Structure formats: C-alpha cells, structure tokens
Tab-separated table of C-alpha atoms in Angstrom:
chain	number	residue	atom	x	y	z
C	14	LYS	CA	25.925	15.262	-40.412
C	15	GLN	CA	23.453	15.675	-43.159
C	16	GLU	CA	20.116	17.016	-41.883
C	17	VAL	CA	16.931	17.404	-43.907
C	18	THR	CA	14.054	19.933	-43.154
C	19	GLN	CA	10.931	20.214	-44.760
C	20	ILE	CA	8.610	23.242	-44.505
C	21	PRO	CA	5.847	23.565	-43.923
C	22	ALA	CA	4.802	20.474	-41.739
C	23	ALA	CA	1.474	20.579	-42.815
C	24	LEU	CA	-0.538	22.509	-45.537
C	25	SER	CA	-4.268	22.899	-46.416
C	26	VAL	CA	-5.221	24.337	-49.715
C	27	PRO	CA	-8.356	24.483	-51.823
C	28	GLU	CA	-8.725	22.453	-55.059
C	29	GLY	CA	-7.202	23.870	-58.087
C	30	GLU	CA	-4.339	25.864	-56.170
C	31	ASN	CA	-0.667	25.777	-57.399
C	32	LEU	CA	1.663	25.049	-54.256
C	33	VAL	CA	5.274	24.687	-53.334
C	34	LEU	CA	6.775	22.346	-50.942
C	35	ASN	CA	10.257	23.113	-49.498
C	36	CYS	CA	12.970	20.873	-48.696
C	37	SER	CA	16.452	21.957	-47.330
C	38	PHE	CA	19.605	19.947	-46.667
C	39	THR	CA	22.765	20.882	-44.591
C	40	ASP	CA	25.627	19.187	-46.724
C	41	SER	CA	25.444	20.216	-50.362
C	42	ALA	CA	27.770	17.195	-51.527
C	43	ILE	CA	24.710	15.160	-52.648
C	44	TYR	CA	24.558	13.283	-56.023
C	45	ASN	CA	20.799	13.226	-56.212
C	46	LEU	CA	17.716	14.110	-54.415
C	47	GLN	CA	14.390	12.098	-54.371
C	48	TRP	CA	10.776	13.117	-53.695
C	49	PHE	CA	8.355	10.639	-52.366
C	50	ARG	CA	4.713	10.426	-51.727
C	51	GLN	CA	3.319	8.450	-48.856
C	52	ASP	CA	-0.491	7.759	-48.248
C	53	PRO	CA	-1.542	7.038	-44.669
C	54	GLY	CA	-0.098	3.459	-43.488
C	55	LYS	CA	1.403	2.899	-46.833
C	56	GLY	CA	4.731	2.695	-48.365
C	57	LEU	CA	6.706	5.266	-50.380
C	58	THR	CA	5.947	6.153	-53.938
C	59	SER	CA	8.736	7.812	-55.870
C	60	LEU	CA	7.685	11.000	-57.537
C	61	LEU	CA	10.895	12.504	-58.993
C	62	LEU	CA	14.615	11.739	-58.862
C	63	ILE	CA	17.050	14.859	-59.562
C	64	GLN	CA	20.485	14.073	-60.292
C	65	SER	CA	23.005	16.750	-59.184
C	66	SER	CA	23.813	17.507	-62.611
C	67	GLN	CA	20.215	18.592	-63.268
C	68	ARG	CA	18.338	21.768	-62.079
C	69	GLU	CA	14.647	20.427	-62.703
C	70	GLN	CA	12.680	17.299	-63.180
C	71	THR	CA	9.154	17.262	-64.286
C	72	SER	CA	6.433	14.701	-64.285
C	73	GLY	CA	2.669	15.791	-65.247
C	74	ARG	CA	1.752	18.398	-62.817
C	75	LEU	CA	4.852	18.070	-60.658
C	76	ASN	CA	8.040	19.805	-60.900
C	77	ALA	CA	11.160	19.456	-58.558
C	78	SER	CA	14.073	21.801	-58.650
C	79	LEU	CA	17.349	21.472	-57.123
C	80	ASP	CA	19.789	24.101	-55.922
C	81	LYS	CA	22.787	22.340	-54.547
C	82	SER	CA	24.629	25.400	-53.619
C	83	SER	CA	22.052	26.767	-51.412
C	84	GLY	CA	20.972	23.463	-50.019
C	85	ARG	CA	17.283	23.536	-51.200
C	86	SER	CA	14.811	21.736	-53.360
C	87	THR	CA	11.266	22.626	-54.107
C	88	LEU	CA	8.318	20.490	-55.289
C	89	TYR	CA	5.790	22.550	-57.219
C	90	ILE	CA	2.317	20.895	-57.799
C	91	ALA	CA	0.209	22.629	-60.266
C	92	ALA	CA	-3.663	22.567	-60.192
C	93	SER	CA	-3.982	20.519	-57.056
C	94	GLN	CA	-6.636	17.856	-56.659
C	95	PRO	CA	-8.108	16.002	-53.618
C	96	GLY	CA	-6.256	12.937	-54.864
C	97	ASP	CA	-2.998	14.810	-54.136
C	98	SER	CA	-3.679	14.676	-50.405
C	99	ALA	CA	-0.993	12.792	-48.817
C	100	THR	CA	2.534	13.310	-47.125
C	101	TYR	CA	5.454	14.349	-49.258
C	102	LEU	CA	8.758	13.346	-48.295
C	103	CYS	CA	12.312	14.292	-49.633
C	104	ALA	CA	15.428	12.571	-49.082
C	105	VAL	CA	19.140	12.831	-49.975
C	106	PRO	CA	21.834	10.076	-49.926
C	107	GLY	CA	23.771	9.658	-46.674
C	108	SER	CA	27.495	8.492	-46.250
C	109	GLN	CA	26.590	4.824	-46.218
C	110	GLY	CA	24.638	5.038	-49.437
C	111	ASN	CA	21.301	5.029	-47.487
C	112	LEU	CA	18.555	7.835	-47.664
C	113	ILE	CA	18.096	10.495	-45.099
C	114	PHE	CA	14.642	11.715	-44.941
C	115	GLY	CA	12.900	14.955	-43.857
C	116	LYS	CA	9.762	14.531	-41.596
C	117	GLY	CA	7.490	15.450	-44.550
C	118	THR	CA	4.868	17.943	-45.407
C	119	LYS	CA	1.214	16.665	-45.034
C	120	LEU	CA	-0.750	18.191	-47.730
C	121	SER	CA	-4.538	18.199	-47.684
C	122	VAL	CA	-6.422	19.493	-50.857
C	123	LYS	CA	-10.037	20.466	-49.965
C	124	PRO	CA	-12.622	20.032	-52.715
H	25	GLU	CA	9.456	-4.976	-64.143
H	26	THR	CA	8.218	-6.325	-60.787
H	27	GLY	CA	8.480	-3.806	-57.796
H	28	VAL	CA	9.494	-4.433	-54.259
H	29	THR	CA	7.224	-6.699	-52.354
H	30	GLN	CA	7.162	-6.914	-48.561
H	31	SER	CA	5.624	-9.492	-46.261
H	32	PRO	CA	3.590	-9.752	-44.111
H	33	THR	CA	1.497	-6.440	-44.415
H	34	HIS	CA	0.619	-6.431	-40.744
H	35	LEU	CA	1.539	-8.390	-37.670
H	36	ILE	CA	0.966	-8.275	-33.935
H	37	LYS	CA	3.641	-9.610	-31.543
H	38	THR	CA	4.065	-9.815	-27.892
H	39	ARG	CA	6.978	-7.966	-26.017
H	40	GLY	CA	10.070	-10.224	-25.931
H	41	GLN	CA	9.192	-12.313	-28.941
H	42	GLN	CA	11.144	-12.310	-32.262
H	43	VAL	CA	9.937	-11.231	-35.741
H	44	THR	CA	11.041	-11.992	-39.181
H	45	LEU	CA	10.046	-9.604	-42.239
H	46	ARG	CA	10.605	-10.383	-45.681
H	47	CYS	CA	11.227	-8.232	-48.804
H	48	SER	CA	11.984	-9.082	-52.505
H	49	SER	CA	13.750	-6.496	-54.516
H	50	GLN	CA	12.754	-4.991	-57.837
H	51	SER	CA	14.179	-6.956	-60.749
H	52	GLY	CA	17.672	-5.683	-61.682
H	53	HIS	CA	18.397	-4.211	-58.147
H	54	ASN	CA	21.200	-5.604	-56.104
H	55	THR	CA	21.068	-3.603	-53.012
H	56	VAL	CA	18.399	-3.776	-50.320
H	57	SER	CA	18.023	-1.401	-47.262
H	58	TRP	CA	15.531	-1.357	-44.487
H	59	TYR	CA	13.930	1.546	-42.811
H	60	GLN	CA	11.876	2.097	-39.687
H	61	GLN	CA	9.173	4.891	-39.574
H	62	ALA	CA	7.453	5.886	-36.504
H	63	LEU	CA	4.198	7.744	-36.674
H	64	GLY	CA	4.555	11.101	-37.829
H	65	GLN	CA	8.273	10.821	-38.517
H	66	GLY	CA	10.520	10.305	-41.636
H	67	PRO	CA	11.820	6.863	-42.154
H	68	GLN	CA	14.949	5.942	-40.251
H	69	PHE	CA	17.690	3.872	-41.831
H	70	ILE	CA	18.200	0.483	-40.125
H	71	PHE	CA	20.846	-1.363	-42.366
H	72	GLN	CA	21.577	-2.072	-45.973
H	73	TYR	CA	22.769	-5.211	-47.692
H	74	TYR	CA	24.832	-5.627	-50.933
H	75	ARG	CA	26.092	-8.785	-52.382
H	76	GLU	CA	24.820	-10.680	-49.145
H	77	GLU	CA	26.935	-8.619	-46.917
H	78	GLU	CA	25.701	-5.695	-44.616
H	79	ASN	CA	27.520	-2.385	-45.948
H	80	GLY	CA	25.909	0.221	-43.710
H	81	ARG	CA	24.025	0.591	-40.640
H	82	GLY	CA	22.133	3.151	-38.750
H	83	ASN	CA	21.837	3.726	-35.104
H	84	PHE	CA	19.924	0.429	-34.221
H	85	PRO	CA	21.052	-2.171	-31.695
H	86	PRO	CA	22.326	-5.491	-32.605
H	87	ARG	CA	18.957	-7.235	-32.044
H	88	PHE	CA	18.010	-5.840	-35.375
H	89	SER	CA	19.736	-8.273	-37.948
H	90	GLY	CA	19.333	-9.033	-41.482
H	91	LEU	CA	20.165	-11.368	-44.347
H	92	GLN	CA	20.390	-10.869	-48.099
H	93	PHE	CA	19.951	-13.911	-50.315
H	94	PRO	CA	21.528	-14.734	-53.724
H	95	ASN	CA	18.449	-13.650	-55.552
H	96	TYR	CA	18.781	-10.186	-53.655
H	97	SER	CA	15.588	-10.680	-51.361
H	98	SER	CA	16.405	-9.866	-47.892
H	99	GLU	CA	15.004	-10.492	-44.356
H	100	LEU	CA	14.754	-8.269	-41.273
H	101	ASN	CA	14.969	-10.020	-37.842
H	102	VAL	CA	14.215	-8.174	-34.616
H	103	ASN	CA	14.830	-10.190	-31.386
H	104	ALA	CA	13.550	-9.370	-27.768
H	105	LEU	CA	10.734	-7.058	-29.217
H	106	GLU	CA	10.088	-3.993	-27.364
H	107	LEU	CA	7.011	-1.702	-27.411
H	108	ASP	CA	9.041	1.024	-29.144
H	109	ASP	CA	9.670	-1.363	-31.931
H	110	SER	CA	6.019	-0.727	-33.168
H	111	ALA	CA	6.355	1.081	-36.414
H	112	LEU	CA	6.016	0.774	-40.241
H	113	TYR	CA	8.903	-1.180	-41.542
H	114	LEU	CA	9.893	-0.169	-45.132
H	115	CYS	CA	12.227	-2.188	-47.465
H	116	ALA	CA	13.812	-0.446	-50.432
H	117	SER	CA	15.811	-1.738	-53.399
H	118	SER	CA	18.278	0.088	-55.483
H	119	TYR	CA	21.503	0.011	-57.555
H	120	PRO	CA	24.680	0.531	-55.280
H	121	GLN	CA	24.654	3.920	-53.543
H	122	GLY	CA	21.244	4.511	-55.035
H	123	MET	CA	22.547	6.186	-57.957
H	124	TYR	CA	19.324	5.803	-59.843
H	125	GLY	CA	16.989	6.267	-56.932
H	126	TYR	CA	15.092	3.910	-54.564
H	127	THR	CA	12.087	1.859	-54.902
H	128	PHE	CA	10.092	1.107	-51.756
H	129	GLY	CA	7.796	-1.539	-50.869
H	130	SER	CA	4.401	-1.085	-49.292
H	131	GLY	CA	5.753	-1.804	-45.694
H	132	THR	CA	5.003	-4.063	-42.871
H	133	ARG	CA	3.094	-2.613	-39.988
H	134	LEU	CA	4.468	-4.164	-36.726
H	135	THR	CA	2.508	-3.759	-33.315
H	136	VAL	CA	4.100	-4.829	-30.224
H	137	VAL	CA	1.900	-5.351	-27.366
C-alpha cells in the first residue's frame, strides 16, 4: 500500500532563505509525482508535475527533483518570500488512478 | 482554458440531512475525482468517474455517491450527514490515470451541525 510522508510538518524561515521540502513514498512504481500549494481554506494549486522519466522540473524559483529508486522527491524554493507562506503537498498516483497525498509541510516565511 | 469550478463555496447542514456538491471539469479533461480534506490532513480519495461510470473508490461508505454527466461535470452526494463529514471537499479533473497531472477546484467547505 502506497504511503506518502512529508518532512518537516512545519517550517518557519526568514525571508530570503533557500529551503528544501521533503517527500518520501513507499512504492517506487509511480509514473509521476505532483507538488501542490494550498492556502488556508482554499483548493490546491499545482506547482510542478514530474514524470517518472524526468529527474527535475523547474518553474521560476521552484525546483522539484524525483529519485524513484530511493522513493524521494524534494521541492527547493529559492529566495523565499512572505507570499510563499502556505502548505505544500506532494502526491503520487494510487492503484485506482487516484492521488495519494502526504499530510503536507506548512511553510511560514517571516518578513 | 477554463479551470475546475466547484459550487457552492460554503454550506452548513444539519446532521441527518443530504447534500449535493457540484464540479465542472477543466476543458479537455474527461475524468473527475473527489477528495475529502479534514483540518490538518492531506486530501483523502472518495471516488473517481470516467465516462460517466465510477471506476475507483476510496474507503468511504455508500452514503457517499456521485454522478458524472456527458459534459464531464460531476456531483457528489452525501446522505445522512454526520458531524464527522464536516470538511473541505475538493474536486479534481484530469485525463485518465492522471497521466498529465490533476487540476483542482477551490473546494466546498461543508459544516455539519
């Protein structure tokens, strides 16, 4: 049974810092992994989708990597800003074509 | 390209009542899935519809049911509401198996009192 774990559960950093969010999954037989951002009480905004054939995806200040063999993905945020404050979720496909999520990392960027 | 739209955004229901939540999928997507998100938790898969048929279901009781329409929009129905059904309900659309990722709506906040 696929399980997704995100570490840390919460993170507080000063503005301008570079930071890394971690995601691990138990079953490496995935075909993609998706990172989402969620603001309080809101829906999910897709940040990056990494296909299994890729090792990295970049969008602006965000870079996500995927290592299937070790069951890990990282989301790197460069030069963090207060507007980056949100919960970040990673998700992998389940056996029914659904998504299986971690519990998320709550990020707070202090001005 | 239109995104995923959910309605209503908020609603309050009494225990034992029934509720219907609605979702329109992103243009071009033919698969719709529903998730329940409790406070502080990741979204949990309820069920998925493809070509108007349910083709996947999570660990939710039969009082959670759904429909998908020919235009790929979808409804989530919950009967005999319980207090624990209070949550954010998220709808996502995709191509089959989410091969190119999922697009989520802004959610419906359901409060059961």
